[in-house]
Amino acid sequence: MKKTRISELLGIEYPLIQGGMNWISNAELAAAVSNAGGLGVVSPTAAMDVSDSLTENLRKQIRKTSELTDRPFGVNLPLMNPMSKDLVDLVIEERVAVVTTSAGNPATFTAQLKAAGIKVLHVVASVKHAKGAEKHGVDAVIAEGYEAGGHNGFDELPTFVLVPQVVDEVSVPVIAAGGIMDARGIVAAMALGAEGVQMGTLFITTRECVAHLRFKQAVVEAKDTGTVITGRKVGPTRGIKNPVADKVMEMEGAGASVNDILTYVGFARSRQGQLEGDWEEGEMYCGAGAGLVKGVIDAKEVMEQLVSGVPGVINELA
């Protein structure tokens, strides 16, 4: 796999990034990906109990990752989090190498993070937001299509059309995300002009990931139509089709208010589904490519399959 501006920018061997997934992107997973030549990313809420301190949980995850790898790794910071300022101060204090930001204005913290020597990658779902992020000084943008698991953009742009349009409009490197599950997806993303790839769903079913086994099984068992977008009124979210997703769609169809939907979904349902494996009462965020996941394996093996598979895909096209 050739070097790109992303691999050089982040100091990694391969331009492959593990997505920062709420509740489940833990230190052991991030370290395993970084040790295999990619960029592992931890989430502030990884393995956290709802009563725990968010800042102390993130500090714990950062320090544990540092014990497990001497290679660069990142932290995912959703800017809509009311404690984002405290989290930014913490990642600066802990000398984290890379931060991925999302769900908010990149102008808020980019300058502060970069002044501390931290590389900033911002998630975007449209050309407009990509150009805005570049204007505010981010080092690269992550163009994430509607196939991605978790929270998505309102414009519903899929990866295959979003990435090349972003590439044409910004000068900073572009990382493709959303629905990329194997070497074929990596080659396709690079053909569209991306210089790196971010993948989340593929790493849910790794042994190092703290996700509950029931959640991992749900991903493995999912077919091509196994995920669904809910919450279009409040914020489109892709996850496994389960009773909670069915209930939200029922509420939406009946004309429920935004407040009613938010009250039902609440703060902890995604934790219930992803960390506790509660099929009946929890949300299970997952990308549309889940049907390509075949089993639970080590993160190192996932990375090896991705890297070793790229030349074969390219040769088939020659």
Coordinates of C-alpha atoms in Angstrom, one line a residue:
M1 CA 0.0 0.0 0.0
K2 CA 1.6 3.2 -1.1
K3 CA 2.4 6.1 1.1
T4 CA 0.0 9.1 1.0
R5 CA -0.2 12.5 2.5
I6 CA -2.3 11.0 5.3
S7 CA 0.3 8.3 6.2
E8 CA 3.0 11.0 6.2
L9 CA 0.9 13.5 8.2
L10 CA 0.0 11.0 10.9
G11 CA 3.3 9.1 11.0
I12 CA 1.7 5.8 10.3
E13 CA 2.6 2.9 8.0
Y14 CA -0.7 2.5 6.2
P15 CA -3.4 5.3 5.7
L16 CA -6.0 3.3 7.5
I17 CA -7.9 4.7 10.5
Q18 CA -10.1 2.9 13.0
G19 CA -13.2 5.0 13.6
G20 CA -13.8 6.4 17.0
M21 CA -17.1 4.7 18.0
N22 CA -19.0 5.9 21.0
W23 CA -18.8 3.5 24.0
I24 CA -16.7 0.9 22.3
S25 CA -13.5 2.4 20.8
N26 CA -11.3 1.3 23.8
A27 CA -7.6 1.4 24.4
E28 CA -6.9 -2.2 23.6
L29 CA -8.6 -1.9 20.2
A30 CA -6.8 1.4 19.4
A31 CA -3.4 0.1 20.4
A32 CA -3.8 -3.1 18.3
V33 CA -4.7 -1.1 15.2
S34 CA -1.8 1.3 15.8
N35 CA 0.6 -1.6 16.4
A36 CA -0.5 -3.1 13.1
G37 CA 0.5 0.1 11.2
G38 CA -2.8 2.1 11.1
L39 CA -4.2 4.8 13.4
G40 CA -6.2 3.5 16.4
V41 CA -8.7 6.0 17.9
V42 CA -10.2 5.9 21.4
S43 CA -13.5 7.3 22.4
P44 CA -14.0 9.4 25.7
T45 CA -16.9 7.1 26.6
A46 CA -15.2 3.8 25.9
A47 CA -16.3 1.1 28.4
M48 CA -17.6 3.9 30.6
D49 CA -20.4 3.5 33.2
V50 CA -23.0 6.3 33.0
S51 CA -22.0 7.5 36.5
D52 CA -18.3 7.7 35.7
S53 CA -16.4 11.0 35.1
L54 CA -16.0 11.5 31.3
T55 CA -12.7 13.3 31.6
E56 CA -11.2 10.6 33.9
N57 CA -12.5 7.9 31.7
L58 CA -10.8 9.4 28.7
R59 CA -7.6 10.0 30.7
K60 CA -7.6 6.3 31.6
Q61 CA -8.2 5.2 28.0
I62 CA -5.3 7.5 26.7
R63 CA -2.9 6.3 29.3
K64 CA -3.8 2.6 28.8
T65 CA -3.3 3.0 25.0
S66 CA 0.1 4.6 25.6
E67 CA 1.1 1.6 27.7
L68 CA 0.1 -0.8 24.9
T69 CA 1.7 1.0 21.9
D70 CA 4.5 3.5 21.2
R71 CA 3.0 4.4 17.9
P72 CA 0.6 7.3 17.1
F73 CA -3.0 7.0 18.1
G74 CA -5.9 9.4 18.2
V75 CA -8.9 10.5 20.3
N76 CA -12.4 11.1 18.8
L77 CA -14.1 14.3 20.1
P78 CA -17.7 15.0 19.1
L79 CA -17.9 18.8 19.4
M80 CA -21.6 18.8 20.4
N81 CA -20.6 17.2 23.8
P82 CA -21.2 19.8 26.5
M83 CA -17.8 18.8 28.0
S84 CA -15.8 19.2 24.8
K85 CA -13.7 22.1 26.2
D86 CA -12.6 20.0 29.2
L87 CA -11.9 17.1 26.8
V88 CA -9.8 19.3 24.6
D89 CA -7.8 20.5 27.6
L90 CA -7.2 16.9 28.6
V91 CA -5.9 15.7 25.2
I92 CA -3.5 18.6 25.1
E93 CA -2.4 17.8 28.6
E94 CA -1.9 14.1 27.7
R95 CA 0.0 15.0 24.5
V96 CA -2.3 13.0 22.2
A97 CA -0.9 12.9 18.6
V98 CA -4.2 13.2 16.7
V99 CA -7.8 14.3 17.3
T100 CA -10.8 13.6 15.1
T101 CA -13.6 16.1 15.6
S102 CA -17.2 15.8 14.4
A103 CA -20.7 17.1 15.0
G104 CA -19.9 20.8 15.5
N105 CA -18.0 23.8 14.3
P106 CA -14.3 23.0 13.6
A107 CA -13.5 26.7 14.3
T108 CA -14.1 26.1 18.0
F109 CA -11.0 24.2 18.9
T110 CA -8.9 23.6 15.8
A111 CA -6.5 26.4 16.4
Q112 CA -6.0 25.5 20.1
L113 CA -5.3 21.8 19.2
K114 CA -2.9 22.7 16.4
A115 CA -1.0 25.2 18.6
A116 CA -0.4 22.2 20.9
G117 CA 1.1 20.2 18.0
I118 CA -2.0 18.0 17.6
K119 CA -3.1 16.9 14.1
V120 CA -6.8 17.6 13.5
L121 CA -9.1 15.6 11.3
H122 CA -12.7 16.8 10.9
V123 CA -15.6 14.6 9.9
V124 CA -17.8 16.2 7.1
A125 CA -20.9 15.0 5.2
S126 CA -21.0 17.7 2.5
V127 CA -18.7 19.8 0.3
K128 CA -19.8 22.9 2.1
H129 CA -18.7 21.6 5.5
A130 CA -15.4 20.3 4.0
K131 CA -14.6 23.7 2.6
G132 CA -15.5 25.3 6.0
A133 CA -13.3 22.9 7.9
E134 CA -10.4 23.6 5.5
K135 CA -10.9 27.3 6.0
H136 CA -10.6 26.9 9.8
G137 CA -7.3 25.1 9.5
V138 CA -7.9 21.3 9.9
D139 CA -5.1 19.1 8.6
A140 CA -7.5 16.7 6.8
V141 CA -11.2 16.0 6.3
I142 CA -13.0 12.7 6.8
A143 CA -15.7 12.6 4.1
E144 CA -18.2 10.3 5.7
G145 CA -21.1 8.9 3.6
Y146 CA -24.6 7.9 4.6
E147 CA -23.6 4.2 4.7
A148 CA -21.7 4.9 8.0
G149 CA -22.9 3.6 11.4
G150 CA -24.0 6.0 14.1
H151 CA -24.9 9.6 13.5
N152 CA -24.9 10.8 9.9
G153 CA -25.5 14.1 7.9
F154 CA -28.9 15.3 7.0
D155 CA -28.2 15.5 3.3
E156 CA -28.0 11.7 2.9
L157 CA -25.0 11.7 0.5
P158 CA -23.4 8.3 0.0
T159 CA -19.7 7.8 0.1
F160 CA -19.3 7.1 -3.6
V161 CA -20.6 10.5 -4.6
L162 CA -19.5 12.5 -1.6
V163 CA -15.7 11.7 -1.7
P164 CA -14.8 12.8 -5.2
Q165 CA -16.8 16.0 -4.9
V166 CA -15.0 16.8 -1.7
V167 CA -11.6 15.9 -3.2
D168 CA -12.3 18.3 -6.1
E169 CA -13.1 21.2 -3.8
V170 CA -10.4 21.1 -1.0
S171 CA -6.6 21.0 -1.0
V172 CA -6.2 19.2 2.3
P173 CA -6.0 15.4 2.2
V174 CA -9.4 13.6 2.2
I175 CA -10.1 10.4 4.1
A176 CA -13.1 8.4 2.9
A177 CA -15.5 6.8 5.4
G178 CA -18.8 5.0 5.3
G179 CA -19.4 1.5 4.0
I180 CA -15.7 0.6 3.4
M181 CA -15.2 -2.9 4.7
D182 CA -12.4 -4.6 2.8
A183 CA -9.5 -4.1 0.3
R184 CA -12.0 -3.5 -2.5
G185 CA -13.4 -0.6 -0.7
I186 CA -10.0 0.8 0.0
V187 CA -9.0 0.7 -3.7
A188 CA -12.3 2.2 -4.7
A189 CA -11.8 5.1 -2.2
M190 CA -8.3 5.8 -3.5
A191 CA -9.6 5.7 -7.0
L192 CA -12.1 8.5 -6.0
G193 CA -9.2 10.6 -4.8
A194 CA -9.1 9.8 -1.1
E195 CA -5.7 9.5 0.5
G196 CA -6.8 7.5 3.5
V197 CA -9.8 5.4 4.7
Q198 CA -11.6 5.3 8.1
M199 CA -13.5 2.2 9.1
G200 CA -15.6 1.6 12.2
T201 CA -18.0 -1.3 11.7
L202 CA -15.2 -3.6 10.6
F203 CA -13.5 -3.3 14.0
I204 CA -16.6 -3.8 16.1
T205 CA -16.2 -7.6 15.8
T206 CA -12.5 -7.7 16.7
R207 CA -11.6 -9.5 19.9
E208 CA -9.9 -6.4 21.3
C209 CA -13.1 -4.3 21.0
V210 CA -15.0 -3.9 24.2
A211 CA -18.4 -4.2 22.4
H212 CA -20.6 -6.9 24.0
L213 CA -20.6 -10.3 22.3
R214 CA -24.3 -10.1 21.5
F215 CA -23.6 -6.8 19.6
K216 CA -20.8 -8.5 17.7
Q217 CA -23.0 -11.4 16.8
A218 CA -25.7 -9.0 15.6
V219 CA -23.1 -7.4 13.2
V220 CA -21.9 -10.8 12.0
E221 CA -25.5 -12.0 11.4
A222 CA -26.6 -8.8 9.6
K223 CA -27.4 -9.1 5.9
D224 CA -27.3 -6.4 3.3
T225 CA -30.6 -5.0 4.6
G226 CA -29.8 -5.5 8.3
T227 CA -29.3 -1.8 9.2
V228 CA -31.7 1.1 9.1
I229 CA -31.6 4.9 9.4
T230 CA -33.8 6.3 12.2
G231 CA -34.1 9.8 13.7
R232 CA -34.3 11.8 10.5
K233 CA -36.1 14.5 12.5
V234 CA -33.5 14.7 15.2
G235 CA -30.4 13.5 13.6
P236 CA -30.1 10.5 11.1
T237 CA -28.6 7.5 12.9
R238 CA -27.8 4.2 11.3
G239 CA -27.9 1.0 13.3
I240 CA -28.9 -2.6 13.4
K241 CA -32.6 -3.3 12.9
N242 CA -33.9 -4.3 16.3
P243 CA -36.9 -3.5 18.6
V244 CA -35.6 -0.1 19.5
A245 CA -35.1 0.9 15.8
D246 CA -38.6 -0.5 15.0
K247 CA -40.1 1.6 17.9
V248 CA -38.4 4.8 16.7
M249 CA -39.6 4.2 13.1
E250 CA -43.1 3.6 14.5
M251 CA -43.0 6.8 16.4
E252 CA -41.8 8.7 13.4
G253 CA -44.5 7.3 11.2
A254 CA -47.1 8.3 13.8
G255 CA -45.8 11.9 13.8
A256 CA -44.1 11.9 17.2
S257 CA -42.4 15.1 18.2
V258 CA -38.7 15.6 18.3
N259 CA -38.9 15.8 22.1
D260 CA -40.8 12.6 22.3
I261 CA -38.3 10.7 20.2
L262 CA -35.3 12.1 22.1
T263 CA -37.0 11.2 25.4
Y264 CA -37.5 7.6 24.2
V265 CA -34.0 7.2 22.8
G266 CA -32.4 8.9 25.8
F267 CA -28.7 9.0 26.5
A268 CA -27.9 5.4 27.5
R269 CA -29.7 3.3 24.9
S270 CA -26.6 3.1 22.7
R271 CA -24.6 2.0 25.8
Q272 CA -27.2 -0.7 26.6
G273 CA -27.0 -2.1 23.1
Q274 CA -23.3 -1.8 22.5
L275 CA -21.7 -2.4 25.9
E276 CA -24.4 -4.5 27.6
G277 CA -25.7 -6.4 24.5
D278 CA -29.4 -5.6 25.3
W279 CA -31.1 -6.5 22.0
E280 CA -34.6 -5.5 23.2
E281 CA -33.8 -2.1 24.8
G282 CA -30.5 -0.9 23.3
E283 CA -29.4 0.9 20.2
M284 CA -26.7 -0.9 18.1
Y285 CA -24.9 1.6 15.9
C286 CA -23.6 -0.1 12.8
G287 CA -22.7 0.7 9.2
A288 CA -24.6 -0.6 6.1
G289 CA -21.6 -2.8 5.2
A290 CA -22.2 -5.2 8.1
G291 CA -23.2 -7.9 5.7
L292 CA -19.5 -8.1 4.7
V293 CA -18.4 -9.0 8.2
K294 CA -17.9 -12.7 8.6
G295 CA -16.7 -13.4 12.1
V296 CA -14.8 -12.3 15.3
I297 CA -11.1 -12.0 14.7
D298 CA -8.1 -10.1 16.1
A299 CA -7.6 -6.5 15.0
K300 CA -4.2 -7.4 13.7
E301 CA -5.7 -10.0 11.4
V302 CA -8.2 -7.4 10.1
M303 CA -5.3 -5.0 9.3
E304 CA -3.3 -7.8 7.6
Q305 CA -6.3 -8.8 5.4
L306 CA -6.8 -5.2 4.4
V307 CA -3.2 -4.5 3.6
S308 CA -2.5 -7.8 1.8
G309 CA -5.7 -7.6 -0.2
V310 CA -5.0 -4.3 -1.9
P311 CA -2.4 -5.5 -4.4
G312 CA -4.6 -8.3 -5.6
V313 CA -7.6 -6.0 -6.2
I314 CA -5.3 -3.6 -8.2
N315 CA -3.9 -6.5 -10.2
E316 CA -7.4 -7.6 -11.2
L317 CA -8.0 -4.2 -12.6
A318 CA -4.8 -4.0 -14.6

